[in-house]
mmCIF file of C-alpha atoms in Angstrom:
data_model
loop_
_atom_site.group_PDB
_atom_site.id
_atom_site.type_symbol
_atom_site.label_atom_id
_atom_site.label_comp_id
_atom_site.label_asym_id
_atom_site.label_seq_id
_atom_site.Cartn_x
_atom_site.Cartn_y
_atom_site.Cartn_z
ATOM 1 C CA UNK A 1 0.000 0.000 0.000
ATOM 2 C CA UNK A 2 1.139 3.599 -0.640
ATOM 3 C CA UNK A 3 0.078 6.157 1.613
ATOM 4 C CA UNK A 4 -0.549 9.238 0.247
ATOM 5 C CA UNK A 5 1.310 12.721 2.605
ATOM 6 C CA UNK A 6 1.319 16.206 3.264
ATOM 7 C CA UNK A 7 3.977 18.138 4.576
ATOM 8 C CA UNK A 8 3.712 21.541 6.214
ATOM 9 C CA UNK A 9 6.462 23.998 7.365
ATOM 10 C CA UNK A 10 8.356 22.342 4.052
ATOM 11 C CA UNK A 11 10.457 25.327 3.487
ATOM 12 C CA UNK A 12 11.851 25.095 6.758
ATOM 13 C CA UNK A 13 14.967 22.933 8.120
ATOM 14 C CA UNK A 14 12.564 20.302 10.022
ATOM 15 C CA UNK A 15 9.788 19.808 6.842
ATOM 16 C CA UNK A 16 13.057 19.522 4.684
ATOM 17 C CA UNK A 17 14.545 17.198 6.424
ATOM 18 C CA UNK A 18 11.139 15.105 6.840
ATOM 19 C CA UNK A 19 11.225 15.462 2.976
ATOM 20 C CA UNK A 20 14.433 13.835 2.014
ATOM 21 C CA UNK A 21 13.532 10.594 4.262
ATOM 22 C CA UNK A 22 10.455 10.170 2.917
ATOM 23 C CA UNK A 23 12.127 10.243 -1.046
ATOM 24 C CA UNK A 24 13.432 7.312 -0.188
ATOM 25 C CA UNK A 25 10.518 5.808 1.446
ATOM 26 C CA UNK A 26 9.093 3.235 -0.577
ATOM 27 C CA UNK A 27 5.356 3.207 0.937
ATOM 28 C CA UNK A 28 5.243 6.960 0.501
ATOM 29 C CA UNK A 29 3.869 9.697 -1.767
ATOM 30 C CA UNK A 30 4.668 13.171 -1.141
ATOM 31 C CA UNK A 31 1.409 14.849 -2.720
ATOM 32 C CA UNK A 32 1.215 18.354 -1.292
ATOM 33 C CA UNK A 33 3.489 20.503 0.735
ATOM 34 C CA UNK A 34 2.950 23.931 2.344
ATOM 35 C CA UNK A 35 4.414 26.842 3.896
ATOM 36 C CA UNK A 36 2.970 30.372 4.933
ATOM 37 C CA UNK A 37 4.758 33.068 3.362
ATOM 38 C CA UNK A 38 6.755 30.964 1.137
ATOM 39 C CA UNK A 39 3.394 29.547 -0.569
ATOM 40 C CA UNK A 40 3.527 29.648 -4.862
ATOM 41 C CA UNK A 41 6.828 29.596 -4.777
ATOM 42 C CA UNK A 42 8.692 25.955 -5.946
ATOM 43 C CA UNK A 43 9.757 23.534 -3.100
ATOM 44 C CA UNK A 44 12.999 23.555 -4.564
ATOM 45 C CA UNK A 45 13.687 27.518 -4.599
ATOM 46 C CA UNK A 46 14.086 27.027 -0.748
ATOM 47 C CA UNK A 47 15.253 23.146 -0.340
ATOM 48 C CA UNK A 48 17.754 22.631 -4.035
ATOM 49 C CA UNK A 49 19.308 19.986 -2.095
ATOM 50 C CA UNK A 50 15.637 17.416 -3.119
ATOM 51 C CA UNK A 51 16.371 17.030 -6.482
ATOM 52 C CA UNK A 52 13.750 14.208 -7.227
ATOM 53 C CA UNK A 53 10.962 16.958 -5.547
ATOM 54 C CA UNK A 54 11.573 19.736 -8.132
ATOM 55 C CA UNK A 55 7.998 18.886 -9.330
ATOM 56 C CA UNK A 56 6.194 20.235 -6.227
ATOM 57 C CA UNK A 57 5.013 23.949 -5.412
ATOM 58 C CA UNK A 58 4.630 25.082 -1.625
ATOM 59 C CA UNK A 59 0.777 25.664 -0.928
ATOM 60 C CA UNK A 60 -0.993 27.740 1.389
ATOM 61 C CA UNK A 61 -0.982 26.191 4.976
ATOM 62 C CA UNK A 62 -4.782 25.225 5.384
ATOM 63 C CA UNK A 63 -6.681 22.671 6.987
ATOM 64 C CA UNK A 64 -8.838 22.413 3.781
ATOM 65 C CA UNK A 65 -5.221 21.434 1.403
ATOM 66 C CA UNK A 66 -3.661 18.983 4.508
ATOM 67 C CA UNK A 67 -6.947 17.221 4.420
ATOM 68 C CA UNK A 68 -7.329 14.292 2.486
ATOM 69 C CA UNK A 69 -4.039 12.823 2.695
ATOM 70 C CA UNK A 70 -3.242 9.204 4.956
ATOM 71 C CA UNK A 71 -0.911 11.372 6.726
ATOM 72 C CA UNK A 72 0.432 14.758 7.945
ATOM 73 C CA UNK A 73 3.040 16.069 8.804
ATOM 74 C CA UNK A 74 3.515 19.634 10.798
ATOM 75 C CA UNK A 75 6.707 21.039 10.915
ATOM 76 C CA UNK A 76 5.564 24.396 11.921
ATOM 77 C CA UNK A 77 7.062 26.569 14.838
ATOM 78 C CA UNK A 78 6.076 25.835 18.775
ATOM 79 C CA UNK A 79 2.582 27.334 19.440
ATOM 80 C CA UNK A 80 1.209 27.075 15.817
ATOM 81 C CA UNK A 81 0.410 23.205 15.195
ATOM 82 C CA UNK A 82 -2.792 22.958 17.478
ATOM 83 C CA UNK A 83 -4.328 25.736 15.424
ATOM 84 C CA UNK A 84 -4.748 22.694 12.612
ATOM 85 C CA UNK A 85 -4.697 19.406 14.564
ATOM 86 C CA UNK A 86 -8.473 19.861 15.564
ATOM 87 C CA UNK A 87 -9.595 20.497 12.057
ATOM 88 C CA UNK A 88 -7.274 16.986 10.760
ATOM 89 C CA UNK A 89 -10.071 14.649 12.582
ATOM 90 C CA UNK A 90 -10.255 12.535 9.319
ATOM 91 C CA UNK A 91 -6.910 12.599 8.599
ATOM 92 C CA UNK A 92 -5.593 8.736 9.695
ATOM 93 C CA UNK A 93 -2.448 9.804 10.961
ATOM 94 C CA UNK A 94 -0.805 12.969 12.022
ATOM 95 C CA UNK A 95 2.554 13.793 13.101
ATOM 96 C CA UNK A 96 3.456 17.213 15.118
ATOM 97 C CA UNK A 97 7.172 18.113 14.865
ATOM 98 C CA UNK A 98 6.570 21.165 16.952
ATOM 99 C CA UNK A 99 6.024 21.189 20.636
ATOM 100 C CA UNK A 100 2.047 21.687 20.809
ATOM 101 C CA UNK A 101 1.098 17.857 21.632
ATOM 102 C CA UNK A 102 3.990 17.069 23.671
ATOM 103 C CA UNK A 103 3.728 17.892 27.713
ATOM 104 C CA UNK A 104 1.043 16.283 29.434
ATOM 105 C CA UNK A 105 1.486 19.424 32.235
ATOM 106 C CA UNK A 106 -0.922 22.310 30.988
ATOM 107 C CA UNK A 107 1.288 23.834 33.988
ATOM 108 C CA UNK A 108 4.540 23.209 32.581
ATOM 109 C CA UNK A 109 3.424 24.397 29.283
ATOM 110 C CA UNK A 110 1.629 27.473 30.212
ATOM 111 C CA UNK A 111 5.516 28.234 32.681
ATOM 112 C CA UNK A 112 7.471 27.422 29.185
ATOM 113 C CA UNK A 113 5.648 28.143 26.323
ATOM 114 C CA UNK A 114 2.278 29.997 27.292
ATOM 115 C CA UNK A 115 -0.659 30.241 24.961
ATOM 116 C CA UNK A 116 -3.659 27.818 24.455
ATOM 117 C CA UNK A 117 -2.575 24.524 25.976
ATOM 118 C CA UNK A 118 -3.479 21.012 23.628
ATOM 119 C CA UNK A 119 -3.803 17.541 24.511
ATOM 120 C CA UNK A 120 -0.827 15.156 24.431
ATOM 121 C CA UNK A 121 -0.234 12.712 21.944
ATOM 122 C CA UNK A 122 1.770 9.646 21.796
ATOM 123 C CA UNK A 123 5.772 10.767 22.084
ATOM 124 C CA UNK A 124 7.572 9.582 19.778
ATOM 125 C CA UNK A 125 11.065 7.993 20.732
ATOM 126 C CA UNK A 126 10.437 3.934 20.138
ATOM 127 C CA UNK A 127 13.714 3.436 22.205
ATOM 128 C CA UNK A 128 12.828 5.709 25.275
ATOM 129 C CA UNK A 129 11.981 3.379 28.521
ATOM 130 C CA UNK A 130 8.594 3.718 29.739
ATOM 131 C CA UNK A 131 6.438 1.754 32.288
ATOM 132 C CA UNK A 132 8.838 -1.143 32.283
ATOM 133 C CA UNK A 133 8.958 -1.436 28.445
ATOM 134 C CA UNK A 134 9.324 0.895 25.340
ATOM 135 C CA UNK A 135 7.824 3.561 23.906
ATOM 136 C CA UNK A 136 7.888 1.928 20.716
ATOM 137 C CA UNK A 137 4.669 -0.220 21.672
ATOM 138 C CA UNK A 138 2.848 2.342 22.432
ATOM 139 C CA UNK A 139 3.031 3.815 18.878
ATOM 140 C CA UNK A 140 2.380 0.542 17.260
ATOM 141 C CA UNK A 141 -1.282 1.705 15.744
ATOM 142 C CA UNK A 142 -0.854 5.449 17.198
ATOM 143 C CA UNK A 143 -2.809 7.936 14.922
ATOM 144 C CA UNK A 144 -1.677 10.895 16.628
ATOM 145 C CA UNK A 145 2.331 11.282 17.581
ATOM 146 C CA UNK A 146 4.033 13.920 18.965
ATOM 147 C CA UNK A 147 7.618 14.142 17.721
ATOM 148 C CA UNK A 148 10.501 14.905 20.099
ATOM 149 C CA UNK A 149 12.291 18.137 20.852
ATOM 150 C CA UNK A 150 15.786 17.199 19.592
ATOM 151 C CA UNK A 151 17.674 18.300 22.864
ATOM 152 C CA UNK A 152 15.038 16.623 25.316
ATOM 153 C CA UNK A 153 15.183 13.152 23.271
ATOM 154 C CA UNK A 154 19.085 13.696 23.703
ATOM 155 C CA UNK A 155 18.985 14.039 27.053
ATOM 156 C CA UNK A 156 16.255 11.415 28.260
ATOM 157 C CA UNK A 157 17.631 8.695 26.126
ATOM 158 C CA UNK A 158 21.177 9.354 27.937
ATOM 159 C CA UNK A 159 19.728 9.230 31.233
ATOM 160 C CA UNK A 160 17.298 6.841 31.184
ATOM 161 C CA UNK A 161 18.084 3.432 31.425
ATOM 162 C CA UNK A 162 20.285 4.971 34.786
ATOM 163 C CA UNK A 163 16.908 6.336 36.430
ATOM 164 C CA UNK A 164 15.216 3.350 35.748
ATOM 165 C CA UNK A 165 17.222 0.700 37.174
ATOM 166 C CA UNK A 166 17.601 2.824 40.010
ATOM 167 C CA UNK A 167 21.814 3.077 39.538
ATOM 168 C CA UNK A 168 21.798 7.197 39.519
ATOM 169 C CA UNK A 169 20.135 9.926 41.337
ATOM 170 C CA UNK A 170 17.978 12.359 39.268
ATOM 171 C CA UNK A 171 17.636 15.167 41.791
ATOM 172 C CA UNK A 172 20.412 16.372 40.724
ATOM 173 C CA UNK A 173 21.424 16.237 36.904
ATOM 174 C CA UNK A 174 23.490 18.336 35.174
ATOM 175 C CA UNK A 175 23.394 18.319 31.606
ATOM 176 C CA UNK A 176 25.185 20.944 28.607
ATOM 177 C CA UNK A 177 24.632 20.348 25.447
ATOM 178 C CA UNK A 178 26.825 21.723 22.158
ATOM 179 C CA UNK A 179 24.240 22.231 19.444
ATOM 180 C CA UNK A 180 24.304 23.475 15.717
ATOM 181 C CA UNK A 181 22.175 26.363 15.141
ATOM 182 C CA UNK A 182 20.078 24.072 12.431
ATOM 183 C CA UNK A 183 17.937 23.216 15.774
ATOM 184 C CA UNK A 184 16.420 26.813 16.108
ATOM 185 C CA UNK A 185 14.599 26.941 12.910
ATOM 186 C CA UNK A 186 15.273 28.643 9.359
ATOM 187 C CA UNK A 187 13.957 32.042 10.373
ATOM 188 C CA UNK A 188 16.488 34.593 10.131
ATOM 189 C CA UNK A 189 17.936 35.933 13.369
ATOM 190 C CA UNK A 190 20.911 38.110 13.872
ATOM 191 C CA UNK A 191 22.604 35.800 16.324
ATOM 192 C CA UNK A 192 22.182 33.131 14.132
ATOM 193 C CA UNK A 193 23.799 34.644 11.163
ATOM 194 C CA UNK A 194 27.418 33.374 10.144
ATOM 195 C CA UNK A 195 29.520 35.867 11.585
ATOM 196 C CA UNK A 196 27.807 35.815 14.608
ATOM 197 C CA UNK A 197 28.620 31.933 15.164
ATOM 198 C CA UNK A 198 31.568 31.269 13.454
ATOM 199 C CA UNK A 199 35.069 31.276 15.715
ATOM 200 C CA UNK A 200 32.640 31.316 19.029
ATOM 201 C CA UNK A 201 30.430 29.308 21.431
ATOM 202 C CA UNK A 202 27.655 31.307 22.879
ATOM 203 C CA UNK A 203 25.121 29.716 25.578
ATOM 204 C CA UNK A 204 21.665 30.321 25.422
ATOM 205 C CA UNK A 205 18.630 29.934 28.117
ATOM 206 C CA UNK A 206 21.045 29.804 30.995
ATOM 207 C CA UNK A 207 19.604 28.699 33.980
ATOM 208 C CA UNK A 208 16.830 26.644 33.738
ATOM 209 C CA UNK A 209 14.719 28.961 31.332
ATOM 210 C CA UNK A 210 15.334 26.301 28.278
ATOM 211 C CA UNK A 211 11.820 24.909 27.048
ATOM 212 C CA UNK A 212 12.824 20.940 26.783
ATOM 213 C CA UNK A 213 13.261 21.039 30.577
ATOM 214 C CA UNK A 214 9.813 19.796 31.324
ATOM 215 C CA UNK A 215 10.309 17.340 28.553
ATOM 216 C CA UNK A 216 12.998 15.573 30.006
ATOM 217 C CA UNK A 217 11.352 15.411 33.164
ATOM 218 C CA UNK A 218 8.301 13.920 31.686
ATOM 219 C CA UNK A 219 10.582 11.266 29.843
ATOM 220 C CA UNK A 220 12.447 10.737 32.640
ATOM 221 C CA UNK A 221 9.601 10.446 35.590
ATOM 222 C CA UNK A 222 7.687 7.625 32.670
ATOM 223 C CA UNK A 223 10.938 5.476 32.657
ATOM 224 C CA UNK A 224 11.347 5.653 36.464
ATOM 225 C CA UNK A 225 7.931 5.981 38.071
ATOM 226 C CA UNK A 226 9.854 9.039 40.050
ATOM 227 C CA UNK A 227 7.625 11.912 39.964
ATOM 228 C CA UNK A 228 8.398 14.942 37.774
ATOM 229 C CA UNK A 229 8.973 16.840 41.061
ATOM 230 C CA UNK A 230 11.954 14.385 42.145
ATOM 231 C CA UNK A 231 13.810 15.354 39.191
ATOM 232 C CA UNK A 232 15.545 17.976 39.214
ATOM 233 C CA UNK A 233 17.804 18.951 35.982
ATOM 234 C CA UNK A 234 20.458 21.876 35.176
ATOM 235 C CA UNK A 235 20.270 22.144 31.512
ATOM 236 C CA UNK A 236 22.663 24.494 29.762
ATOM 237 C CA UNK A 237 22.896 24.518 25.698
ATOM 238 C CA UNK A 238 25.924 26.587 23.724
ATOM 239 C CA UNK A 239 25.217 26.984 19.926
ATOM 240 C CA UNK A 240 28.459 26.235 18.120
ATOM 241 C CA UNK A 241 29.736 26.275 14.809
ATOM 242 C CA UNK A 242 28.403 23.341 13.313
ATOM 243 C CA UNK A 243 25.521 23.569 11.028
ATOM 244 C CA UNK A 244 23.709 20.161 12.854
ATOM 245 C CA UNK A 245 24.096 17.779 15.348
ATOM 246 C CA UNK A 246 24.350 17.577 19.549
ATOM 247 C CA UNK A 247 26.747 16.688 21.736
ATOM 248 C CA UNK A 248 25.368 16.019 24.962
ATOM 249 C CA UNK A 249 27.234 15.834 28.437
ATOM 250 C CA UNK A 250 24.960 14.620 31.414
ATOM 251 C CA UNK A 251 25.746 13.705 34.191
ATOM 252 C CA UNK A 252 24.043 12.271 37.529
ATOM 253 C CA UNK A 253 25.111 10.887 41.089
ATOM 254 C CA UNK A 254 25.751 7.118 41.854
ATOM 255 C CA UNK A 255 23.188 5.782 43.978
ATOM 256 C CA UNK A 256 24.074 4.445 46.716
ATOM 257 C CA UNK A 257 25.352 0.905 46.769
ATOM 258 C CA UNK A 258 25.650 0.918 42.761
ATOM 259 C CA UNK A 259 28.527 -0.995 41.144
ATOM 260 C CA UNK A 260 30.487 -0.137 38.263
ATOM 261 C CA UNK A 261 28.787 -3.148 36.799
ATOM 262 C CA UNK A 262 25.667 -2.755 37.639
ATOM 263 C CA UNK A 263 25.658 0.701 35.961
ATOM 264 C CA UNK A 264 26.883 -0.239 32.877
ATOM 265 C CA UNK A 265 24.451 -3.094 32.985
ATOM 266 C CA UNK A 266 21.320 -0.576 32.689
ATOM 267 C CA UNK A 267 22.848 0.782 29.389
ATOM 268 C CA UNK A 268 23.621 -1.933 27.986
ATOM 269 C CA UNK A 269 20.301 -4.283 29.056
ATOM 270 C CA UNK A 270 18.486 -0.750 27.200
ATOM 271 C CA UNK A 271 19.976 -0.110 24.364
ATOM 272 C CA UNK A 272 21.648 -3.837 23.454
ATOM 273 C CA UNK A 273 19.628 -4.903 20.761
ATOM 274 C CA UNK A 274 18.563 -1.428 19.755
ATOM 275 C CA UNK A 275 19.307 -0.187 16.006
ATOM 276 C CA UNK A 276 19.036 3.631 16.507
ATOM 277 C CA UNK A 277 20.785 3.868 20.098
ATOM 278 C CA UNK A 278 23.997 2.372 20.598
ATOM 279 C CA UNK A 279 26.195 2.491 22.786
ATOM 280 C CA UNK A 280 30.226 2.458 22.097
ATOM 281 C CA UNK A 281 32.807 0.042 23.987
ATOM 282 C CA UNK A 282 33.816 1.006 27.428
ATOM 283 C CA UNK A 283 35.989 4.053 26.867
ATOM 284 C CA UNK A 284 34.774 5.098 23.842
ATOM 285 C CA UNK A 285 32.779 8.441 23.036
ATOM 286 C CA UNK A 286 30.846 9.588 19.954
ATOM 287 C CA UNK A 287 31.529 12.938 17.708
ATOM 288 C CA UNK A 288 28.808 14.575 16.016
ATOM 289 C CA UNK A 289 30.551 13.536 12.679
ATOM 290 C CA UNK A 290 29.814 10.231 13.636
ATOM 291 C CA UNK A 291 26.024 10.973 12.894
ATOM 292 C CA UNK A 292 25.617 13.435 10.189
ATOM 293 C CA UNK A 293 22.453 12.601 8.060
ATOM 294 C CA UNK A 294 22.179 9.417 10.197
ATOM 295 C CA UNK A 295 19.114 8.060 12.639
ATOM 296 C CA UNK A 296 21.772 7.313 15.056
ATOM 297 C CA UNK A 297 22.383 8.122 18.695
ATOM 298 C CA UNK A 298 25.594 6.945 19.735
ATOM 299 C CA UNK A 299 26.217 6.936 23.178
ATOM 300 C CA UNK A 300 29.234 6.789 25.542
ATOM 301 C CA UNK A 301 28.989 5.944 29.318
ATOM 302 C CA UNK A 302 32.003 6.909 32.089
ATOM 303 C CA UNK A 303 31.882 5.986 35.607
ATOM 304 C CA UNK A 304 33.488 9.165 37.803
ATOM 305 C CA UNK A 305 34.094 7.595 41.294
ATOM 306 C CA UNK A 306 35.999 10.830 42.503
ATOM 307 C CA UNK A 307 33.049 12.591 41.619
ATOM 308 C CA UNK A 308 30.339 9.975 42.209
ATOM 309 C CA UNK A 309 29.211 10.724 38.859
ATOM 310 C CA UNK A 310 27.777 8.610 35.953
ATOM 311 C CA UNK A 311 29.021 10.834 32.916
ATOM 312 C CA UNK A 312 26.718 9.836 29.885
ATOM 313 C CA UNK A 313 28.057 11.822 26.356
ATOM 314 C CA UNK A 314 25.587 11.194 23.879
ATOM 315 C CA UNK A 315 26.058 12.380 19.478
ATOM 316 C CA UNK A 316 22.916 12.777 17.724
ATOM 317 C CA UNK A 317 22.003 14.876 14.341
ATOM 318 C CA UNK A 318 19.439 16.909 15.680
ATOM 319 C CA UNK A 319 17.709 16.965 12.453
ATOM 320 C CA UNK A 320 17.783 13.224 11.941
ATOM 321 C CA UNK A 321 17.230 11.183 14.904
ATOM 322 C CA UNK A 322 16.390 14.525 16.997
ATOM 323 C CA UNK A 323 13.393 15.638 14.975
ATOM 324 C CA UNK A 324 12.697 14.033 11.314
ATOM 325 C CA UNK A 325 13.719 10.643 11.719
ATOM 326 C CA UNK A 326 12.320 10.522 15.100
ATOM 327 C CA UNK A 327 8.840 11.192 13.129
ATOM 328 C CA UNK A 328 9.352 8.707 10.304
ATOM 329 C CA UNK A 329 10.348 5.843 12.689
ATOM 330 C CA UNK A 330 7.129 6.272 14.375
ATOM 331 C CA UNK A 331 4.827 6.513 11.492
ATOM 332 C CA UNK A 332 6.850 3.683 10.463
ATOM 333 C CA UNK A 333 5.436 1.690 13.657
ATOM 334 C CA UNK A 334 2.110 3.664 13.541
ATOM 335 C CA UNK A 335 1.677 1.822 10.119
ATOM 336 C CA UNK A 336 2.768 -1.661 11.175
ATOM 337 C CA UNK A 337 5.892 -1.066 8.677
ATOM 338 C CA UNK A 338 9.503 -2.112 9.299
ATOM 339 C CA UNK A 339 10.847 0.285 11.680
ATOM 340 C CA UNK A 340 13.764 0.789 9.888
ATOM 341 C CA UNK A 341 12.664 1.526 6.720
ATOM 342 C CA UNK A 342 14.173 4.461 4.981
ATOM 343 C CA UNK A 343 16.241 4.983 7.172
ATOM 344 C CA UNK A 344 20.344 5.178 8.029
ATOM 345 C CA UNK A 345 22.551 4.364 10.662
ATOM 346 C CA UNK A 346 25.409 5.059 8.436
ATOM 347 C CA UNK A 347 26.635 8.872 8.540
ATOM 348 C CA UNK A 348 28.094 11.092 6.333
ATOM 349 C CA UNK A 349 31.774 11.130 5.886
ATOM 350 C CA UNK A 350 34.170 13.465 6.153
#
């Protein structure tokens, strides 16, 4: 069966990257895609890099033109998908890219993103540990999925498999992320421009102000049972040079009474016969290179008994695996399709 797809927010970095996966997708027609004030204009004008696309022109973002496809995508910015999702009640599936269906707190969204707060949908990060399983079987058959924010996915599947077998301590996790400006949209901003970025690193929402916080806690508190209040996160990203990916640092206390083994145990039990999460041999740790264009999250684990720390550094392209192929993983399960299916583990070298 082919199933038929829209794609909105298609002139921007997340809808183009949700693109070029599903080219290759062989259970997928791309039949309309839309922007706002990039409409009339052809897809490729803003994305030259989807050659076998040429033939498509960006269309006005309505609920009338997104209707009628198997699936949707939304790749539009925080605060803007719910305006749609209502009005998509026939469409079979729907996937949000943007933050709108993600926190199940109307509290912690009205503290971090404000405006009208919308229902949650299923996350979607197969891999992340939930309830004593994965989320991946709660998105077998989903119709509506809420796509991750690329730092919180980062972060949660780093610390999760620790939290849940009990081996760290999240009250107190400290996590800073290096992250290519790619992950704040296509919009132009003066900070973001190159001779803002290149030859620096500049942090952004310092202390505690960054929106994936309640995310993570959310992920975290469904792997562990612990309640979002017990978990307690610093969270500090720096925008660097590099067009995509994220390099994530976290770091938790031992618990007490934890062995070495025992901690390297809960990776490994999590993410051993994973495709999409893996974790390197003991003393090994991933570069972003490592990932570019890939679905991967590679994952290294140290053990910091000076410290009592469990140091987890974590490589993920943040359009990839953090926010596209996130999305086209879980329609694949949605669908009942192989999960792997169009796409990579393989990155892009040099």
């Amino acid at each position: 069966m082919t199933y038929s797809v829209a794609v909105s927010g298609a002139s921007g970095y997340a809808g183009g990257e949700i693109l070029r996966l599903l080219a290759a997708h062989p259970d997928i027609e791309i039949r309309t895609v839309t922007a706002h004030s990039n409409a009339g204009q052809p897809l490729v004008q803003h994305q030259p890099h989807l050659r076998s696309l040429a033939h498509l022109t960006l269309q006005d973002t309505t609920p009338e033109i997104l209707a009628g496809h198997d699936i949707v995508f939304l790749a539009l910015p925080h605060g803007q998908s719910g305006q749609y999702t209502d009005a998509l009640g026939e469409v079979p599936l729907v996937i949000d890219a943007g933050a709108d269906h993600r926190l199940t707190s109307r509290d912690a969204w009205g503290a971090f993103y404000g405006g009208a707060f919308h229902d949650p949908w299923t996350y979607g990060v197969p891999e992340l540990l939930v309830d004593g399983g994965k989320q991946r079987e709660n998105l077998r058959g989903a119709t509506r999925i809420a796509a991750p924010g690329c730092n919180a996915s980062t972060v949660s599947l780093s610390l999760a498999p620790g939290v849940a077998a009990g081996v760290v301590d999240p009250s107190d996790i400290v996590t800073v992320l290096a992250v290519g400006p790619s992950g704040a949209g296509k919009s132009l901003k003066t900070h973001l421009l190159g001779s803002e970025l290149l030859g620096t690193a500049n942090p952004y929402a310092v202390g505690g102000t960054h929106r994936h916080i309640p995310e993570i806690r959310q992920a975290l508190a469904a792997a562990s049972g612990v309640e979002p209040a017990g978990i307690r996160i610093s969270f500090t990203p720096v925008i660097v040079p590099m067009a995509r990916g994220i390099l994530a640092t976290s770091t938790a206390p031992i618990a007490d009474g934890a062995t070495d083994a025992q901690i390297r145990d809960a990776w490994e039990s999590a993410y051993g016969d994973e495709t999409f999460v893996q974790l390197l041999p003991e003393g090994q740790f991933p570069r972003t290179a490592d990932v570019l264009g890939a679905n991967t999250a590679l994952m290294g684990i140290a053990i910091d008994r000076a410290a009592n720390r469990v140091v987890v550094v974590t490589a993920v392209d943040n359009l990839v695996k953090g926010t596209a192929g996130a999305a086209v993983q879980s329609m694949n399960l949605a669908l009942g399709l192989p999960e792997d299916r169009a796409l990579t583990v393989n990155g892009v070298a040099p």
